[in-house]
C-alpha positions as a printed Julia matrix, in Angstrom:
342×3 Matrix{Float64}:
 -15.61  -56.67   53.92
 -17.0   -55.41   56.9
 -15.13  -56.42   60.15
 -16.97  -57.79   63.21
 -15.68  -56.48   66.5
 -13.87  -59.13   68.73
 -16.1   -58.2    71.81
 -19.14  -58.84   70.27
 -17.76  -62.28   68.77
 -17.05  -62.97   72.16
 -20.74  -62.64   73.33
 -21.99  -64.38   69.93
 -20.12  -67.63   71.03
 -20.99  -67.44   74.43
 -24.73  -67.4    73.48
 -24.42  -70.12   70.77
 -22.76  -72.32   73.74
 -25.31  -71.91   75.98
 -27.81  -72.87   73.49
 -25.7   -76.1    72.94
 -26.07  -76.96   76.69
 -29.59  -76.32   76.69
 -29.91  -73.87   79.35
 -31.87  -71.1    76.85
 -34.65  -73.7    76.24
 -33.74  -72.95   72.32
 -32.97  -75.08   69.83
 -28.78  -75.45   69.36
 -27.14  -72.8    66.69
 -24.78  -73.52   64.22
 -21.32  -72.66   64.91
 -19.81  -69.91   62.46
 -17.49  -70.87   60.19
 -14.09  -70.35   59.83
 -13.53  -67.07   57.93
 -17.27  -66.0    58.41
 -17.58  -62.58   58.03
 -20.04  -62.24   60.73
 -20.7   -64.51   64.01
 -24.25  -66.1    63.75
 -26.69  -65.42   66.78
 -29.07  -67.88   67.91
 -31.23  -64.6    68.85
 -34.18  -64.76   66.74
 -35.21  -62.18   63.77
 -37.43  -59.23   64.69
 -40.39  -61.15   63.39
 -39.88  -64.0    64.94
 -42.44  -66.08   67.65
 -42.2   -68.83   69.42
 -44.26  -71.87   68.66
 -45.51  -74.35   71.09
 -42.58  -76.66   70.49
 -40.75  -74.12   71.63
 -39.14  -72.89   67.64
 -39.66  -69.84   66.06
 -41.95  -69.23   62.87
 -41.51  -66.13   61.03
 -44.43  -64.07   61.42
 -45.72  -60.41   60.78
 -45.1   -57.75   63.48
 -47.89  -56.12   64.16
 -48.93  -53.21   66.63
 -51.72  -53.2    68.85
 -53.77  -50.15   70.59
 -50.21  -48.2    70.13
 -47.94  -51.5    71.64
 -45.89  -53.36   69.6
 -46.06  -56.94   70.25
 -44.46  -59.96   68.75
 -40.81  -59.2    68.77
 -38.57  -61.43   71.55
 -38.31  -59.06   74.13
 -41.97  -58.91   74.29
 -42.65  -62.77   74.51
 -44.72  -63.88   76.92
 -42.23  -65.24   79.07
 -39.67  -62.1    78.83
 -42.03  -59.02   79.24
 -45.21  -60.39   80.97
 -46.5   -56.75   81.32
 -45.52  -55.81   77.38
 -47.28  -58.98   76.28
 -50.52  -58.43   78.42
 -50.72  -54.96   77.2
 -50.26  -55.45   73.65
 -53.26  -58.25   73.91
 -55.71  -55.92   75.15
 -55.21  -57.29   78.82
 -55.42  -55.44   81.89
 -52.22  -56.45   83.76
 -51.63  -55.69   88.07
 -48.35  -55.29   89.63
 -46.91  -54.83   93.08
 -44.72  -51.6    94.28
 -41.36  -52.12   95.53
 -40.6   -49.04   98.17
 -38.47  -51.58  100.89
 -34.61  -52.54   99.51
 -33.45  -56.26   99.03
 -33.37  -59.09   96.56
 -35.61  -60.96   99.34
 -38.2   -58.17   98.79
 -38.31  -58.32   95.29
 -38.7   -62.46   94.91
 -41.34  -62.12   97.15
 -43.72  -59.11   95.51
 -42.98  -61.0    92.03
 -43.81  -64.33   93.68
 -47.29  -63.15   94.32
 -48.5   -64.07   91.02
 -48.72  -60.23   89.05
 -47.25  -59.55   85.55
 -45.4   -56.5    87.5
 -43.24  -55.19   90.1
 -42.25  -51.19   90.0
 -39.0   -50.23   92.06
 -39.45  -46.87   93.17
 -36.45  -45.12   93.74
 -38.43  -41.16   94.01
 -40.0   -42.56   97.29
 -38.44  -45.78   98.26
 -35.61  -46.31  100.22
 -34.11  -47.53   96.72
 -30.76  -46.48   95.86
 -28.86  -47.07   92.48
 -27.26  -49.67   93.71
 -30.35  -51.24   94.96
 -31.98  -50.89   92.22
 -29.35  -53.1    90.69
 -29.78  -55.9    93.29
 -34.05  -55.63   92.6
 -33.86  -55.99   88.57
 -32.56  -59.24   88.19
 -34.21  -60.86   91.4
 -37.75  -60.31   89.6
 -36.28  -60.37   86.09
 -35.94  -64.16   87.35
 -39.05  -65.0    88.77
 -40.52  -64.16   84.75
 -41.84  -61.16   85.87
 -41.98  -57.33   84.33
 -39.85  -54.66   86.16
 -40.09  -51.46   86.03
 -38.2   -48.92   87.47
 -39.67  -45.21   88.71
 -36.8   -43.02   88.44
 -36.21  -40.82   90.94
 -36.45  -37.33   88.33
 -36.84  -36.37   85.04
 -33.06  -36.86   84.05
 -31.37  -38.91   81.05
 -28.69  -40.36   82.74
 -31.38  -42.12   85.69
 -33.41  -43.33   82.29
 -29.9   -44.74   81.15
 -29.16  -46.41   84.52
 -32.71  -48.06   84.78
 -32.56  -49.54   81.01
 -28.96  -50.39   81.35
 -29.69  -52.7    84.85
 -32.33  -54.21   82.47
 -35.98  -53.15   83.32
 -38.46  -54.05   81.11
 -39.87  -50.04   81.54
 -39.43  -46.75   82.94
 -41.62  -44.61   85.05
 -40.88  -40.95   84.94
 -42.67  -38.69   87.57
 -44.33  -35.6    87.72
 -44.56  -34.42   84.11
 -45.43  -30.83   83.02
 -45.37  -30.59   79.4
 -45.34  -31.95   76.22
 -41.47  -31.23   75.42
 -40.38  -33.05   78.82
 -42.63  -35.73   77.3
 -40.64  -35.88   73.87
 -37.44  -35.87   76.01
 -37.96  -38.72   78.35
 -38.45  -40.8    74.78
 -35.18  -39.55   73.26
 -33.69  -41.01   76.62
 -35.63  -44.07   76.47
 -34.89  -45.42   72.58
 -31.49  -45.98   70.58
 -30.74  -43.76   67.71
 -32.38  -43.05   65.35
 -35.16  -42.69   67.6
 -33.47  -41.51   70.34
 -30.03  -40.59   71.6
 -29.75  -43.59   74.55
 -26.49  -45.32   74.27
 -25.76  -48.65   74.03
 -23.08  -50.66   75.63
 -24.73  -51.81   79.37
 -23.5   -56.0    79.64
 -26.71  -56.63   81.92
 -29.7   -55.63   79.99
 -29.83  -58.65   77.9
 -29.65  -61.26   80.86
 -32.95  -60.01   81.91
 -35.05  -61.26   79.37
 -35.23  -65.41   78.84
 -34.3   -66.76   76.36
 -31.35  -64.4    76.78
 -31.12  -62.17   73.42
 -27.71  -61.38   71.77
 -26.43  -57.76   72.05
 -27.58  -57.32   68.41
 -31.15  -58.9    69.1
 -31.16  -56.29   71.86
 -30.64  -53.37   69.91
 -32.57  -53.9    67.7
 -35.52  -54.4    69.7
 -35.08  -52.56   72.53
 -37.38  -49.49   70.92
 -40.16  -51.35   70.61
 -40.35  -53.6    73.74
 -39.55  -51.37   76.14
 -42.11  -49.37   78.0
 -41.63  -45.73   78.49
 -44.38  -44.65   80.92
 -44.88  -41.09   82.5
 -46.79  -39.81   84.99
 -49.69  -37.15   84.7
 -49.94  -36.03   88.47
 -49.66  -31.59   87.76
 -51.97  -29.13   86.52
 -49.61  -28.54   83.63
 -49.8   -32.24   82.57
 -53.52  -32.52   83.31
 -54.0   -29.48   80.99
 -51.74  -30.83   78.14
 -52.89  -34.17   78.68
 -54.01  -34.88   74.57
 -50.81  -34.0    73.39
 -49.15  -35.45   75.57
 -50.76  -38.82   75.09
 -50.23  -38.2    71.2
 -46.74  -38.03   71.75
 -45.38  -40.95   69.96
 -42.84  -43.34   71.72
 -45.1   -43.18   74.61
 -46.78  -46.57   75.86
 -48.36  -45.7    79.28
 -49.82  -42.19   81.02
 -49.63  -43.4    84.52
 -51.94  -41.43   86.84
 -50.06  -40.52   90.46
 -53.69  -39.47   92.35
 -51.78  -37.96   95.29
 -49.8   -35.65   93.81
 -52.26  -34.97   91.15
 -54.7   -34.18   93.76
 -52.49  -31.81   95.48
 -51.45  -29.97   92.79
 -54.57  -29.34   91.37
 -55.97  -28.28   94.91
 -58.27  -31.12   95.87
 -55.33  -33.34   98.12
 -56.72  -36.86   98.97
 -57.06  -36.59  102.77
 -58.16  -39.73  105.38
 -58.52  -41.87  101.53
 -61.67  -39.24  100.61
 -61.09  -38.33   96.94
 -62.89  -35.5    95.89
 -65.33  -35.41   92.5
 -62.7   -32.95   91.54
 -59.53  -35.19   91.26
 -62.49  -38.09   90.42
 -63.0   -36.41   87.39
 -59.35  -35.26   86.54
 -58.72  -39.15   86.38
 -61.16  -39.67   83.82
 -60.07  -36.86   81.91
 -56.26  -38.97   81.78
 -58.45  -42.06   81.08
 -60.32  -40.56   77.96
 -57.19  -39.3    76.52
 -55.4   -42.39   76.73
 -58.73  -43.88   74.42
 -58.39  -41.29   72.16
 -54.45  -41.65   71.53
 -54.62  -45.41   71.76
 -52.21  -45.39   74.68
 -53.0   -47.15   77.35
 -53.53  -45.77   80.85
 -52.19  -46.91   84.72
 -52.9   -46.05   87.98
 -51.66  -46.17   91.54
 -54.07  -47.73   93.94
 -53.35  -48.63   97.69
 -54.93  -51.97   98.2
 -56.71  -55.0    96.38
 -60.74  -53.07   96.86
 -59.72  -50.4    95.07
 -57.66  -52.05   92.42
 -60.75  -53.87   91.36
 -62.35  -50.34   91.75
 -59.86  -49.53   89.11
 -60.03  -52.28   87.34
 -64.15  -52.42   86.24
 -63.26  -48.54   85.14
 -61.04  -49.4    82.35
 -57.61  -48.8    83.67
 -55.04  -50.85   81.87
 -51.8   -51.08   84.45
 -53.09  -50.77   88.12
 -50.53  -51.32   91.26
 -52.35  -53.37   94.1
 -50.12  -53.2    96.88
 -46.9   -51.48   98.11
 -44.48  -53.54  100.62
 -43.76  -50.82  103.5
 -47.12  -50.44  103.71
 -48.91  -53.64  103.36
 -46.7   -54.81  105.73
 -47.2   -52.9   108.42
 -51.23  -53.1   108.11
 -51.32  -57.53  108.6
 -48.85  -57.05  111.1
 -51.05  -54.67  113.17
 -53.98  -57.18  112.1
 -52.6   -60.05  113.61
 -51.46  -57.98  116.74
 -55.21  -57.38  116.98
 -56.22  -60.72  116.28
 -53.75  -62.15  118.77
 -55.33  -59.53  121.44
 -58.71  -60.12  120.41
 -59.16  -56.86  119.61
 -61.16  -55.97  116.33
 -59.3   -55.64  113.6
 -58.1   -52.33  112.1
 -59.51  -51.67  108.2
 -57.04  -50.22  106.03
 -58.03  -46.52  105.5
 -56.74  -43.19  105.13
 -53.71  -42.23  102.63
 -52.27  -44.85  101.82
């Protein structure tokens, strides 16, 4: 008879007592019984939904334009970006560059599915990073988390704190591509390991180690970024690598590194058209396709041209340009407009 580890009875019980106190908005579990083999989860199967009363009806999983959607961690109300891009949906976020739990309740208070913590070019440490995850896992809203490199461990760290995603930056090839999945997905997809006590507490209704395992692959977003030459030239296969759910277009560094920088905001036809290139492969592969965009006018820009995932503000920033419009306003001076770079 096959033994179930004391550790992981340990977490079974604590999840089938919060279900008894009502905090998981689920109905209560049975308790196991004595001698029971195998401590029973209130998680729901893999092909579970919620109905509107709040149960779960078995239903089939199905996969849309390359997203799987249906299984718990991609509810609605656990993965808000997942969910809108396995409908079909185009979903907006904020970017996260500033550190503190304050920041993050207030980007994911502004009403997007998203907020990205950038720790390449925030000032976002690990440990930070820690502190922004569960502040905007709260609020009902996606995280995801740009690493700051192309390393395993960072993927590991990001997943393990509980984001929803991953953003990986600057990719140059296809085999970096199939990498970054086998450090995004458990075996037998991938090699990630599994033992991190904080993942599950960022998705409500809390799942059960086991109900995160096993759907961890399949909600999770692993998203790279196609901002080099080398990625803009590989750019099919790399979309047709599977395990991928988002190409997310960085048009700075794309535009430098394919010689056409974006200087004083003017972006050239070049870098114009290298953007709809990553657009029109994402189609083709049925992955779906993001973009960074510096303000609200050009996310809707962004928005009428198809993009899927589009950013619509960053903190530092946006910050800085109302405070030096209400300095302005309070001089009765005329207003600054919000050009150039960023």
């Amino acid at each position: 008879m096959m033994q179930t580890h004391p550790f992981f009875c340990f977490v079974a019980k604590n999840d089938l007592d919060v279900g008894r106190l009502g905090l998981s908005g689920r109905p209560t579990a049975p308790t196991p019984q004595p001698g029971s083999s195998r401590a029973q989860s209130w998680a729901p199967p893999a092909s579970a939904e919620p109905t509107p009363d709040g149960g779960d009806t078995p239903r089939a999983h199905k996969t849309i334009g390359g997203m799987n959607f249906g299984r718990g961690l991609c509810r609605t109300d656990s993965n808000r970006l997942g969910t809108a891009l396995g409908q079909g949906r185009q979903s907006l976020g904020m970017w996260q560059m500033v550190p503190g739990a304050n920041v993050s309740r207030l980007l994911a208070r502004s009403g997007v599915d998203w907020v990205l913590v950038d720790c390449e070019h925030g000032n976002i440490d690990d440990g930070a990073m820690h502190d922004a995850v569960p502040a905007i896992a709260a609020l009902g809203v996606s995280l995801i988390v740009r690493i700051p490199d192309m390393q395993s461990w960072m993927v590991k760290r990001a997943l393990d704190a509980g984001a929803h995603g991953i953003l990986v930056p600057l990719l140059r090839s296809v085999q970096q591509a199939k990498e970054v999945v086998q450090a995004a997905k458990f075996p037998p997809q991938g090699r990630r390991g599994f033992g991190s006590p904080f993942s599950c507490d960022r998705f409500s209704p809390m799942p059960s180690f086991t109900g995160y395992l096993q759907q961890a692959n399949d909600a999770l977003l692993t998203m790279v970024q196609i901002e080099t030459q080398e990625a803009l030239d590989a750019v099919d296969e790399i979309a047709a690598v599977e395990g991928l759910d988002v190409l997310f277009i960085g048009p700075f560094d794309l535009g430098n590194n394919i010689g056409y920088p974006i200087l004083e905001g003017v972006v050239a036809p070049e870098l114009d058209e290298a953007m709809t290139k990553i657009l029109a492969a994402c189609r083709k592969s049925g992955k779906k396709c993001g973009i960074y965009s510096t303000d609200g006018e050009q996310a809707r820009v962004f928005k009428e041209r198809g993009f899927d995932m589009i950013s619509v503000a960053t903190d530092y920033t946006a910050l800085e340009f109302v405070l030096k419009q209400q300095l302005c306003a309070a001089r009765g001076e005329e207003r600054p407009s919000k050009k150039g770079s960023y």
